[in-house]
PDB file of C-alpha atoms and ligand atoms in Angstrom:
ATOM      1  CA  UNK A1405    -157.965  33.825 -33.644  1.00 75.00           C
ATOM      2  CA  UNK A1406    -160.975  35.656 -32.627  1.00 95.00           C
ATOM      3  CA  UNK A1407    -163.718  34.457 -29.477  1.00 97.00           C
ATOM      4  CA  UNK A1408    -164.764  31.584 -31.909  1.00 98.00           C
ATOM      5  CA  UNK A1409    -161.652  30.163 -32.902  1.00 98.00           C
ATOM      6  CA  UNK A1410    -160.697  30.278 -29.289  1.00 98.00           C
ATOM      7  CA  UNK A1411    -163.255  28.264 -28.287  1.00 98.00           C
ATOM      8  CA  UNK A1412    -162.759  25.490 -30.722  1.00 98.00           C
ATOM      9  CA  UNK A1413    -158.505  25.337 -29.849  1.00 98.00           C
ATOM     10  CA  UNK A1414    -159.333  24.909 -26.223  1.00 98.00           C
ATOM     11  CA  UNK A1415    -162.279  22.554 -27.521  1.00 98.00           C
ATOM     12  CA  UNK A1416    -159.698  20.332 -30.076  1.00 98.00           C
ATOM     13  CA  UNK A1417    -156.618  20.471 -27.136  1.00 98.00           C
ATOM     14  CA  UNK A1418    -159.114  19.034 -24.669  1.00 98.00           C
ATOM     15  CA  UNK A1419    -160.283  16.151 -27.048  1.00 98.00           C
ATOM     16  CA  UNK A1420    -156.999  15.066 -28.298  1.00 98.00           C
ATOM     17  CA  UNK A1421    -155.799  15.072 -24.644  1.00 98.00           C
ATOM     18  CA  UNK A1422    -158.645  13.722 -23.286  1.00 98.00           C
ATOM     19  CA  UNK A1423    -161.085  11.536 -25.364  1.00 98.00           C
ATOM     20  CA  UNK A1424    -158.745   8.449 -25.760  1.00 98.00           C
ATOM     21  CA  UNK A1425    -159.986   5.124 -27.960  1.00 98.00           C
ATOM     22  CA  UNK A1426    -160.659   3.148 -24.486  1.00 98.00           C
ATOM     23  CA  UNK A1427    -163.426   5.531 -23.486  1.00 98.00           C
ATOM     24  CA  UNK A1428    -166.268   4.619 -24.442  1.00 98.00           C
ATOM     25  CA  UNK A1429    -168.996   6.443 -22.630  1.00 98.00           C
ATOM     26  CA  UNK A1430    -169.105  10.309 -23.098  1.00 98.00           C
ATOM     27  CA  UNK A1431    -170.603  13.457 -21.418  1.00 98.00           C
ATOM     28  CA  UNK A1432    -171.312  16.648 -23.916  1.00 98.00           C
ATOM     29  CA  UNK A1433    -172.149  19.858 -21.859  1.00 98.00           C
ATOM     30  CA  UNK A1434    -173.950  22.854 -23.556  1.00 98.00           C
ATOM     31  CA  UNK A1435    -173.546  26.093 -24.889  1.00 98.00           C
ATOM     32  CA  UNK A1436    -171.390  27.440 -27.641  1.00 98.00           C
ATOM     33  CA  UNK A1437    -167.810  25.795 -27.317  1.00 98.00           C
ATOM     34  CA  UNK A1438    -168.953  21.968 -27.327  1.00 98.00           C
ATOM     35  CA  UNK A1439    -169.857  22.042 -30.436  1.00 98.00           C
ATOM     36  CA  UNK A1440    -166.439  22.067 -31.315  1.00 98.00           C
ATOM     37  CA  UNK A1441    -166.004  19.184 -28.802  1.00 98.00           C
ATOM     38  CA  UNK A1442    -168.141  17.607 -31.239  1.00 98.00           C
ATOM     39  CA  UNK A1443    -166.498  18.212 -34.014  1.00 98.00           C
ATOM     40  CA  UNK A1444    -163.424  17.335 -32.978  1.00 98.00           C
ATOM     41  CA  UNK A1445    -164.905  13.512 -31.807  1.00 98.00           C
ATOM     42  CA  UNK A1446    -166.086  13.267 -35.629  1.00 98.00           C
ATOM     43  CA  UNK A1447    -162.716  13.738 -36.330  1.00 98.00           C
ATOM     44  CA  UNK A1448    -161.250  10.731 -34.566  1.00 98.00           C
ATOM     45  CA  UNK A1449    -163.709   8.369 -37.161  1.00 98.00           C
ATOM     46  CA  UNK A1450    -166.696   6.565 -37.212  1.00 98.00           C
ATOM     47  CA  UNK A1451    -165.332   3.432 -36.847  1.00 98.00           C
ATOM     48  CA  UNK A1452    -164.130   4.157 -32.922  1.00 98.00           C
ATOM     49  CA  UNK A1453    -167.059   6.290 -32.653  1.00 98.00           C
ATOM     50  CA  UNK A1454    -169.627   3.339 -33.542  1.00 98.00           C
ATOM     51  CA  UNK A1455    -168.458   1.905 -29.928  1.00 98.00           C
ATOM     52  CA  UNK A1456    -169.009   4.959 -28.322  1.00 98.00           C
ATOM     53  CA  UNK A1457    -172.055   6.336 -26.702  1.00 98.00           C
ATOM     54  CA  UNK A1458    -172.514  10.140 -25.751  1.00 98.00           C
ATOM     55  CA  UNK A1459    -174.896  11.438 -22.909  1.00 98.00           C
ATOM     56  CA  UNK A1460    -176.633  14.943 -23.332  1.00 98.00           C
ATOM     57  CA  UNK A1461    -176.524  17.299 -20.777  1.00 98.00           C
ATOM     58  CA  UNK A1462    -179.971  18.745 -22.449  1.00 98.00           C
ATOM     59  CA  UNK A1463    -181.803  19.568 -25.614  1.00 98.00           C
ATOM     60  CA  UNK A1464    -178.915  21.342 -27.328  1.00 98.00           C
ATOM     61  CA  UNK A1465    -176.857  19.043 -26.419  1.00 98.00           C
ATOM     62  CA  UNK A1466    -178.873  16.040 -27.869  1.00 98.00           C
ATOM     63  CA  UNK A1467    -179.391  17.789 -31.187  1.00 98.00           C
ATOM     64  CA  UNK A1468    -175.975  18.148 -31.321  1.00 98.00           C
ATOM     65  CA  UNK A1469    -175.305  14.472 -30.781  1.00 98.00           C
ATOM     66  CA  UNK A1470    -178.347  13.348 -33.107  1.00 98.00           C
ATOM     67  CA  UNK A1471    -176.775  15.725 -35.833  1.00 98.00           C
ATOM     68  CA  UNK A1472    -173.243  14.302 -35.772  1.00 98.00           C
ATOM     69  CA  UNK A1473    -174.772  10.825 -36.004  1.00 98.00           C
ATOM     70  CA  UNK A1474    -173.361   9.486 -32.968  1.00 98.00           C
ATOM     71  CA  UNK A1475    -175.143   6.977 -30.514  1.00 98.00           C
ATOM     72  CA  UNK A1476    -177.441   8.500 -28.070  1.00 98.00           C
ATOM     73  CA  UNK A1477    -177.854   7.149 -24.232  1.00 98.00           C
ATOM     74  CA  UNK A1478    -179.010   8.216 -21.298  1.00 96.00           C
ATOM     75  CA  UNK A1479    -177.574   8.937 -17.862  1.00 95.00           C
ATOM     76  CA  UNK A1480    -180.032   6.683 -16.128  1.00 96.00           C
ATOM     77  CA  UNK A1481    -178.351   3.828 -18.521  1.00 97.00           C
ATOM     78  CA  UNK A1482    -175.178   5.057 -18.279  1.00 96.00           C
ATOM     79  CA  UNK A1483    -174.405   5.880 -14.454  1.00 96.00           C
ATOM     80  CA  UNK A1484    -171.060   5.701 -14.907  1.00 96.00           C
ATOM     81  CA  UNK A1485    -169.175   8.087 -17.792  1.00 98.00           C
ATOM     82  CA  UNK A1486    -165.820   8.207 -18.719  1.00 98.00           C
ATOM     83  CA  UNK A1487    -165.304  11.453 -19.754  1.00 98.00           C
ATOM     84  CA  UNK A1488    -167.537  14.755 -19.799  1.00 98.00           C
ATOM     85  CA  UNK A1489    -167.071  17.719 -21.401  1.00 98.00           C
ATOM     86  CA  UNK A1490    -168.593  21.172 -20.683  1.00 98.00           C
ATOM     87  CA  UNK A1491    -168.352  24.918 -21.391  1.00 98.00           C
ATOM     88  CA  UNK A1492    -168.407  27.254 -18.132  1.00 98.00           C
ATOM     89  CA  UNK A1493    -169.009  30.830 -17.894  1.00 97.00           C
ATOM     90  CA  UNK A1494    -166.377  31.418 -15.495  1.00 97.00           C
ATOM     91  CA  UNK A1495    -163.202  29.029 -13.704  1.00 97.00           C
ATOM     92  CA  UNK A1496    -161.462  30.547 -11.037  1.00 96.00           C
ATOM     93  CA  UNK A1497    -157.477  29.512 -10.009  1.00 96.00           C
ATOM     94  CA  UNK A1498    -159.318  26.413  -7.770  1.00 97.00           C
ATOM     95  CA  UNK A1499    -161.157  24.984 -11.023  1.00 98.00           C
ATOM     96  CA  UNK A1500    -164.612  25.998  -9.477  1.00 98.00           C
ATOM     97  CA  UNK A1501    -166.715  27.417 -11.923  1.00 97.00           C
ATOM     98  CA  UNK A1502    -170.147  29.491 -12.262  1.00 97.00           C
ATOM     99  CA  UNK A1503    -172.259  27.342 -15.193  1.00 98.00           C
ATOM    100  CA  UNK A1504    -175.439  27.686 -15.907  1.00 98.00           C
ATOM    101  CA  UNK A1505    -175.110  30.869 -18.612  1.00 97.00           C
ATOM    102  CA  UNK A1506    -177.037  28.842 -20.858  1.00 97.00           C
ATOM    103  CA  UNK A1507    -179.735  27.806 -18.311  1.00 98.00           C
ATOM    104  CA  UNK A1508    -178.527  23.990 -18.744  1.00 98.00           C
ATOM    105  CA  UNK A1509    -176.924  23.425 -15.075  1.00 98.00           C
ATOM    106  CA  UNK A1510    -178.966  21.384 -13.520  1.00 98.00           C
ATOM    107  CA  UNK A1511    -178.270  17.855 -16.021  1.00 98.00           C
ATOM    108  CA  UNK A1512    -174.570  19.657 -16.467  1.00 98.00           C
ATOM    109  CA  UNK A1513    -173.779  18.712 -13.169  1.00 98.00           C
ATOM    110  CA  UNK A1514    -175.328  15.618 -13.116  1.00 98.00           C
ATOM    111  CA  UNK A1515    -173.008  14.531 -15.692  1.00 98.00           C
ATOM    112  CA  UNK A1516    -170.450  16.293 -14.280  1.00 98.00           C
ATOM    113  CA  UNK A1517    -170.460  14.366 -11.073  1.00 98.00           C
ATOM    114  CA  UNK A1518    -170.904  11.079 -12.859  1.00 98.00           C
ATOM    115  CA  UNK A1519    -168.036  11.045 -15.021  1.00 98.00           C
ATOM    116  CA  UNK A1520    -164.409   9.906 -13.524  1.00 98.00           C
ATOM    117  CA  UNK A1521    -163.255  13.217 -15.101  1.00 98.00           C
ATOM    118  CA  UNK A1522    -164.936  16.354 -16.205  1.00 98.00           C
ATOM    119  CA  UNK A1523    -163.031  18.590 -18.666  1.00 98.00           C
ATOM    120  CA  UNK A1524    -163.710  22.239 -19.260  1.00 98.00           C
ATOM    121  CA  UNK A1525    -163.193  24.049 -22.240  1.00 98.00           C
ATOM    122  CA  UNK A1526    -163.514  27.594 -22.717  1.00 98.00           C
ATOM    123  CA  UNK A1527    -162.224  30.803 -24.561  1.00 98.00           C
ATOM    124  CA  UNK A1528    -159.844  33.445 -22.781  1.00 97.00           C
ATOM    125  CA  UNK A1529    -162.673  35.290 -21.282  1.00 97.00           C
ATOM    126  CA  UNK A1530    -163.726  32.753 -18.869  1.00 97.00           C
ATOM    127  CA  UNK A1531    -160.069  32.129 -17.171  1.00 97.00           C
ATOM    128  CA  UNK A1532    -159.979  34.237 -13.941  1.00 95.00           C
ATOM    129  CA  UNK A1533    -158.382  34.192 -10.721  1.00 93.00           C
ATOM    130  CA  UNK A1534    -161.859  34.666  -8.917  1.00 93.00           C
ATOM    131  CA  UNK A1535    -165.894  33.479  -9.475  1.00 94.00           C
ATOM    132  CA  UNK A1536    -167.491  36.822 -10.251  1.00 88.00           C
ATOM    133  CA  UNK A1537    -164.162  38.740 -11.959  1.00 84.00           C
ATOM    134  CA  UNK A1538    -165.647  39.081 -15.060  1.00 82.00           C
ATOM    135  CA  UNK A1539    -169.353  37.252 -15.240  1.00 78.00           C
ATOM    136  CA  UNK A1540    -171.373  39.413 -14.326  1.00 78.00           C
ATOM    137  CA  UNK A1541    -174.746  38.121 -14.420  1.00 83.00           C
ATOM    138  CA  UNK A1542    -174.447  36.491 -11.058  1.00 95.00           C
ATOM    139  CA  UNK A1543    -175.089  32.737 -10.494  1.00 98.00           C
ATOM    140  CA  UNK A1544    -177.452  30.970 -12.240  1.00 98.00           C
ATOM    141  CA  UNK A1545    -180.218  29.388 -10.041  1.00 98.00           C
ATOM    142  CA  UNK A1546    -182.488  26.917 -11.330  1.00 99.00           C
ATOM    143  CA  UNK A1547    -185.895  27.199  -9.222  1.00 99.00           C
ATOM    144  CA  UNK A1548    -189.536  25.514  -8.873  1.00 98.00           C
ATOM    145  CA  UNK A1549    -191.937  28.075 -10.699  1.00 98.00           C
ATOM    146  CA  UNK A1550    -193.972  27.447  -7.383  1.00 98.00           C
ATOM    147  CA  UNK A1551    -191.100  29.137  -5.403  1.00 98.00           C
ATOM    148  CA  UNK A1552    -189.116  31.549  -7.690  1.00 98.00           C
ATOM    149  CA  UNK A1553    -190.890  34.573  -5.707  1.00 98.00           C
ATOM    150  CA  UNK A1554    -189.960  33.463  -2.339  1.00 98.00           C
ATOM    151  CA  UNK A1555    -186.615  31.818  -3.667  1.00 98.00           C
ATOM    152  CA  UNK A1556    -185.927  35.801  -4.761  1.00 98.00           C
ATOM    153  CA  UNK A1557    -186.887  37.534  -1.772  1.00 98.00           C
ATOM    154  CA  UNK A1558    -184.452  34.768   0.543  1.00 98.00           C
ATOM    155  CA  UNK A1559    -181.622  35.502  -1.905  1.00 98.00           C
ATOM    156  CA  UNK A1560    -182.644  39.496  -1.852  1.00 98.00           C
ATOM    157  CA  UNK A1561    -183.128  40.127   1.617  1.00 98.00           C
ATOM    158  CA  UNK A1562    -181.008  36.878   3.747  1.00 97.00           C
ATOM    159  CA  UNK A1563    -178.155  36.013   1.480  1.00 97.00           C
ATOM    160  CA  UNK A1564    -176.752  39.398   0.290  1.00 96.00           C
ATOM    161  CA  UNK A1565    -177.714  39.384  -3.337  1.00 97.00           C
ATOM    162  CA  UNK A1566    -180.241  42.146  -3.587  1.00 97.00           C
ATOM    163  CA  UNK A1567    -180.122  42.691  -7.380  1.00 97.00           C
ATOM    164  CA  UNK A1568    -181.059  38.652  -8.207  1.00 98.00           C
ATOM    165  CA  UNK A1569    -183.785  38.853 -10.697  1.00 98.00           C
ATOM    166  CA  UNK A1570    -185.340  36.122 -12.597  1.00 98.00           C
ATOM    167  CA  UNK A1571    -184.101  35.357 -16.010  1.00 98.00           C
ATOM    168  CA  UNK A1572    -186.571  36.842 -18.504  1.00 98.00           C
ATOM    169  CA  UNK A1573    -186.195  35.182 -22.405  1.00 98.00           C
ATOM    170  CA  UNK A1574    -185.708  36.890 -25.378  1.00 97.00           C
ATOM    171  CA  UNK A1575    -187.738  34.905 -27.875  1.00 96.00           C
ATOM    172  CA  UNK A1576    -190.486  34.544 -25.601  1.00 97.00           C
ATOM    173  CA  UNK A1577    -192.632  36.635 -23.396  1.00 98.00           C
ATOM    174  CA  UNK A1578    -192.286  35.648 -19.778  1.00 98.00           C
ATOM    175  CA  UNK A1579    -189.096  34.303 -18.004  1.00 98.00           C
ATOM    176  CA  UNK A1580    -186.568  31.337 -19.521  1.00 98.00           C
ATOM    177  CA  UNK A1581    -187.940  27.562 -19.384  1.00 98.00           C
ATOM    178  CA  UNK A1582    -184.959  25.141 -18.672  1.00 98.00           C
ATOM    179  CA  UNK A1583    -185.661  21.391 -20.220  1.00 98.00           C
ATOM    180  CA  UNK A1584    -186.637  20.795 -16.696  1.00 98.00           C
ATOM    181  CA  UNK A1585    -189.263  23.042 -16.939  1.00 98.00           C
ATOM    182  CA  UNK A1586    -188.171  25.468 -14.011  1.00 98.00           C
ATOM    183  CA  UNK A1587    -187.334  28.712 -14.199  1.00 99.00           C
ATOM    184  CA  UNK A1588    -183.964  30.387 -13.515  1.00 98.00           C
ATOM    185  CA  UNK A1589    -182.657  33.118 -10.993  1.00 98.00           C
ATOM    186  CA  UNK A1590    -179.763  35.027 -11.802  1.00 98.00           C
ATOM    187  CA  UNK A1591    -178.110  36.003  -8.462  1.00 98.00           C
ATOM    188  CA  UNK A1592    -174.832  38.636  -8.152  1.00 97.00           C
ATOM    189  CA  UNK A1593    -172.889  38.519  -5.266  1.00 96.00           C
ATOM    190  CA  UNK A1594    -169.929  40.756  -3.737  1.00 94.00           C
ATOM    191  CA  UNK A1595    -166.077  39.611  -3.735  1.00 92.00           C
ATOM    192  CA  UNK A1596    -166.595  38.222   0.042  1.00 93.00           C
ATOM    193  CA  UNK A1597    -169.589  36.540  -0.111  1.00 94.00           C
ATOM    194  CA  UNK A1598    -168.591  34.787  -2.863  1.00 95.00           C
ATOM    195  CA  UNK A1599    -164.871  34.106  -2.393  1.00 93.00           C
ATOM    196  CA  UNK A1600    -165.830  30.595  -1.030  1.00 96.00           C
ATOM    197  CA  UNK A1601    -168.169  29.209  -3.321  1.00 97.00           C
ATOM    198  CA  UNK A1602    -168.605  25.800  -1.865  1.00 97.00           C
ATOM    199  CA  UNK A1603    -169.869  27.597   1.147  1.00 98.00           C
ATOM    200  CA  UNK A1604    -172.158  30.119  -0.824  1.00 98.00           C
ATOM    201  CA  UNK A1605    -173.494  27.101  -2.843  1.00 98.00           C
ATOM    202  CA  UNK A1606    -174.717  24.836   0.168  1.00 98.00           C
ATOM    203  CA  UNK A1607    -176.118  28.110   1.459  1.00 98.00           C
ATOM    204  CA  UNK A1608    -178.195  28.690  -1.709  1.00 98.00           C
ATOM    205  CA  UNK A1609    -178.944  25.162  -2.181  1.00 98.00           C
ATOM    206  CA  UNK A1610    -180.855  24.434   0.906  1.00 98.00           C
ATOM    207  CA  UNK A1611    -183.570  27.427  -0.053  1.00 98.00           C
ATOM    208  CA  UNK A1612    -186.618  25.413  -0.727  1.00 98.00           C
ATOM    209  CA  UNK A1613    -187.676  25.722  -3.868  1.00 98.00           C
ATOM    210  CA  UNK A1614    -183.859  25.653  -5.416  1.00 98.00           C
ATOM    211  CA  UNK A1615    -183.400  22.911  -7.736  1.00 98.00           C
ATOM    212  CA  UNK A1616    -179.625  23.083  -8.567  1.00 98.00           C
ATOM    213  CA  UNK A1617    -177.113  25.833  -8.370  1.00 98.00           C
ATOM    214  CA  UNK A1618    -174.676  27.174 -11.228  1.00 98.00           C
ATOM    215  CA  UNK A1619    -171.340  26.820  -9.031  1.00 98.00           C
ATOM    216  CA  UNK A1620    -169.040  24.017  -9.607  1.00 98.00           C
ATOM    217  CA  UNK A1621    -166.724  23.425  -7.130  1.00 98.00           C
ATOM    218  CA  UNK A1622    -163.636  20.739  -6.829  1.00 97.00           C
ATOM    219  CA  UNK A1623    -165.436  18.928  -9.457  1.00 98.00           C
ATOM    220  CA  UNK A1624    -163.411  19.426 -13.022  1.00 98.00           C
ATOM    221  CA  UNK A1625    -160.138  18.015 -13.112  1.00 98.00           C
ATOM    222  CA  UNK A1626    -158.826  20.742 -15.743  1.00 98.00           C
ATOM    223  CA  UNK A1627    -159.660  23.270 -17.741  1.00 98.00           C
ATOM    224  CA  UNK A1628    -158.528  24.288 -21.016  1.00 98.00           C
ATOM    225  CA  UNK A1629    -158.607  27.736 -22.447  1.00 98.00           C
ATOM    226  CA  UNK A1630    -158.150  29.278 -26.270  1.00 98.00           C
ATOM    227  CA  UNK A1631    -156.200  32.258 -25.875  1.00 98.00           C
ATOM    228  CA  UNK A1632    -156.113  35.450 -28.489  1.00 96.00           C
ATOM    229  CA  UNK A1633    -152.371  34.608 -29.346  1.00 96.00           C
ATOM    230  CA  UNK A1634    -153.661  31.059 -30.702  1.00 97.00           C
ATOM    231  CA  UNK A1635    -152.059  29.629 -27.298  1.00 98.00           C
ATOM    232  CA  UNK A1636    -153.615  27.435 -24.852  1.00 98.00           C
ATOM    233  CA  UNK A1637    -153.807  28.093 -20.860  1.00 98.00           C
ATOM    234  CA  UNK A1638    -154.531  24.351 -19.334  1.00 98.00           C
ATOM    235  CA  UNK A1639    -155.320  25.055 -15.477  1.00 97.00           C
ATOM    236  CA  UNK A1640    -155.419  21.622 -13.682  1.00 95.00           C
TER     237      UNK A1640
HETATM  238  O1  DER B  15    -174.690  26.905 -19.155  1.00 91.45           O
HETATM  239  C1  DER B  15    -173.500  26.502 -19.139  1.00 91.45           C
HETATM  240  O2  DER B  15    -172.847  26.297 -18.092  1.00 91.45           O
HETATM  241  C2  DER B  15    -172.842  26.297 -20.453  1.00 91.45           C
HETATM  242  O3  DER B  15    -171.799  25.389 -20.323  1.00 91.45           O
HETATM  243  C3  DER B  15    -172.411  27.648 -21.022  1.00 91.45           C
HETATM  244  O4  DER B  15    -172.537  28.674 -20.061  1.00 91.45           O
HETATM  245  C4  DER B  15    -171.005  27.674 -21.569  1.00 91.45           C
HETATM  246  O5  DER B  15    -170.892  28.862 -22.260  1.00 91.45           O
HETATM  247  P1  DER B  15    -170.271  28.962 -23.736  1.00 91.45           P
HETATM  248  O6  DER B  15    -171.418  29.201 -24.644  1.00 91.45           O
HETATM  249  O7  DER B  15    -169.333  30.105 -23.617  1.00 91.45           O
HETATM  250  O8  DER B  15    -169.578  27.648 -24.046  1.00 91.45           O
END
C-alpha cells in the first residue's frame, strides 16, 4: 500500500488493539492519519459509540468528530481520558516523538498527558531510531506573537539552532495561526544537541514567551506503524 494506506493499517491495528468497549472517554490527535482512527471507531457501531465521548485536540480534530457524528466534550469536562490517539512526525527507538507538523501541539499534549495511555499511529516514514533522522523541519515551537522575535534570536544565538525560522502559511500572507492564536517556530537541531530530548525540551521550554514544545518524551505507551509491505512495526 502506498503513504495513505499505510497510515490507515497502523491507524485500524491501533484501534482494534486499543479502543476496547469499556473505554468510554477518547482523545483524537490531528493531522492526516487520525482520520482513519476515526474511521475505524465508526466501524465498531453506533450503538457502543452513543456511550462514548471523544475530546479534540483542535479544530481539525473537532470537525472530524462533528462529521462522524460522535459526541463532542471537552478536556476541561473530561480530565481524565481513557485512551488518546495521535499522529507524530517522528518516534525515535525510546517512543519520544517531535509533533507539532501540523501546528496542533500545544492541546496534543494536553491530551496526551491526560489520557492513561496515548497511542501513536503513523506511516513507515516516521519510525526512526533517532528525533531528527528524517524530519527535517526541526521542532515545532508554539510561541506568544509578543515574543516570537526574541524567542528566535534565544534559540538562534544560545541554544544552537541558528536556522529556526518562524513558520510562514501557505494560504495566508504572514506566519501560521495555531487555534491558540500563537504563532509557531520551527527549530533544527544537530545529532548531539538533540540526542536527549527531554533535556533539549526543558531547555526550550523555559524561554519566555514559549508556550509548548513539539517533543514528546516517555509519554506514548506504543506506537504503531503501516509499513510499504502492508506489515505493521508496533514499537512499545
Ligand atoms: O502536528 C502533529 O503532531 C500531528 O499529529 C501531525 O504532525 C501528524 O502528522 P500526519 O499528518 O503524518 O498524521
Amino acid at each position: 500500500p502506498g503513504i495513505e494506506g499505510a497510515k490507515q493499517l497502523a491507524a485500524y491495528t491501533a484501534v482494534d488493539k486499543h479502543i476496547l468497549p469499556h473505554h468510554k472517554i477518547i482523545g483524537i490527535g490531528s493531522g492526516s492519519t487520525v482520520p482513519y482512527v476515526v474511521e475505524r471507531i465508526m466501524q465498531q457501531g453506533t450503538e457502543l459509540n452513543k456511550g462514548r465521548t471523544f475530546i479534540p485536540t483542535g479544530f481539525q480534530s473537532k470537525e472530524l468528530i462533528i462529521e462522524a457524528r460522535l459526541n463532542l466534550g471537552d478536556v476541561d469536562q473530561y480530565l481524565t481520558i481513557d485512551v488518546t490517539i495521535d499522529g507524530a512526525d517522528e518516534v525515535d527507538a525510546q517512543l519520544n516523538c517531535i509533533k507539532g507538523g501540523g501546528a496542533c501541539h500545544l492541546r496534543e499534549k494536553v491530551l496526551a498527558e491526560a489520557a492513561k495511555s496515548f497511542i501513536i499511529v503513523a506511516d513507515y516514514r516516521k519510525n526512526g531510531k533517532y528525533l531528527g533522522e528524517n524530519f527535517a523541519h526541526g521542532v515545532p515551537i508554539e510561541v506568544v506573537p509578543f515574543a516570537y522575535a526574541k524567542v528566535l534570536q534565544n534559540l538562534r544565538s544560545v541554544l544552537g539552532s541558528p536556522n529556526a525560522s518562524l513558520r510562514m502559511a501557505k494560504a495566508k500572507a504572514g506566519p501560521v495561526v495555531t487555534d491558540n492564536a500563537n504563532f509557531v517556530i520551527d527549530a533544527p537541531f544537530s545529532r548531539d544537541l538533540i540526542k536527549d530530548p527531554s533535556s533539549l525540551l526543558t531547555k526550550i521550554k523555559l524561554l519566555t514567551g514559549v508556550v509548548e514544545v513539539g517533543l514528546f518524551c516517555n509519554i506514548a505507551q506504543a506506537a504503531y506503524f503501516g509499513n510499504q509491505d502492508g506489515s505493521v512495526t508496533i514499537k512499545r
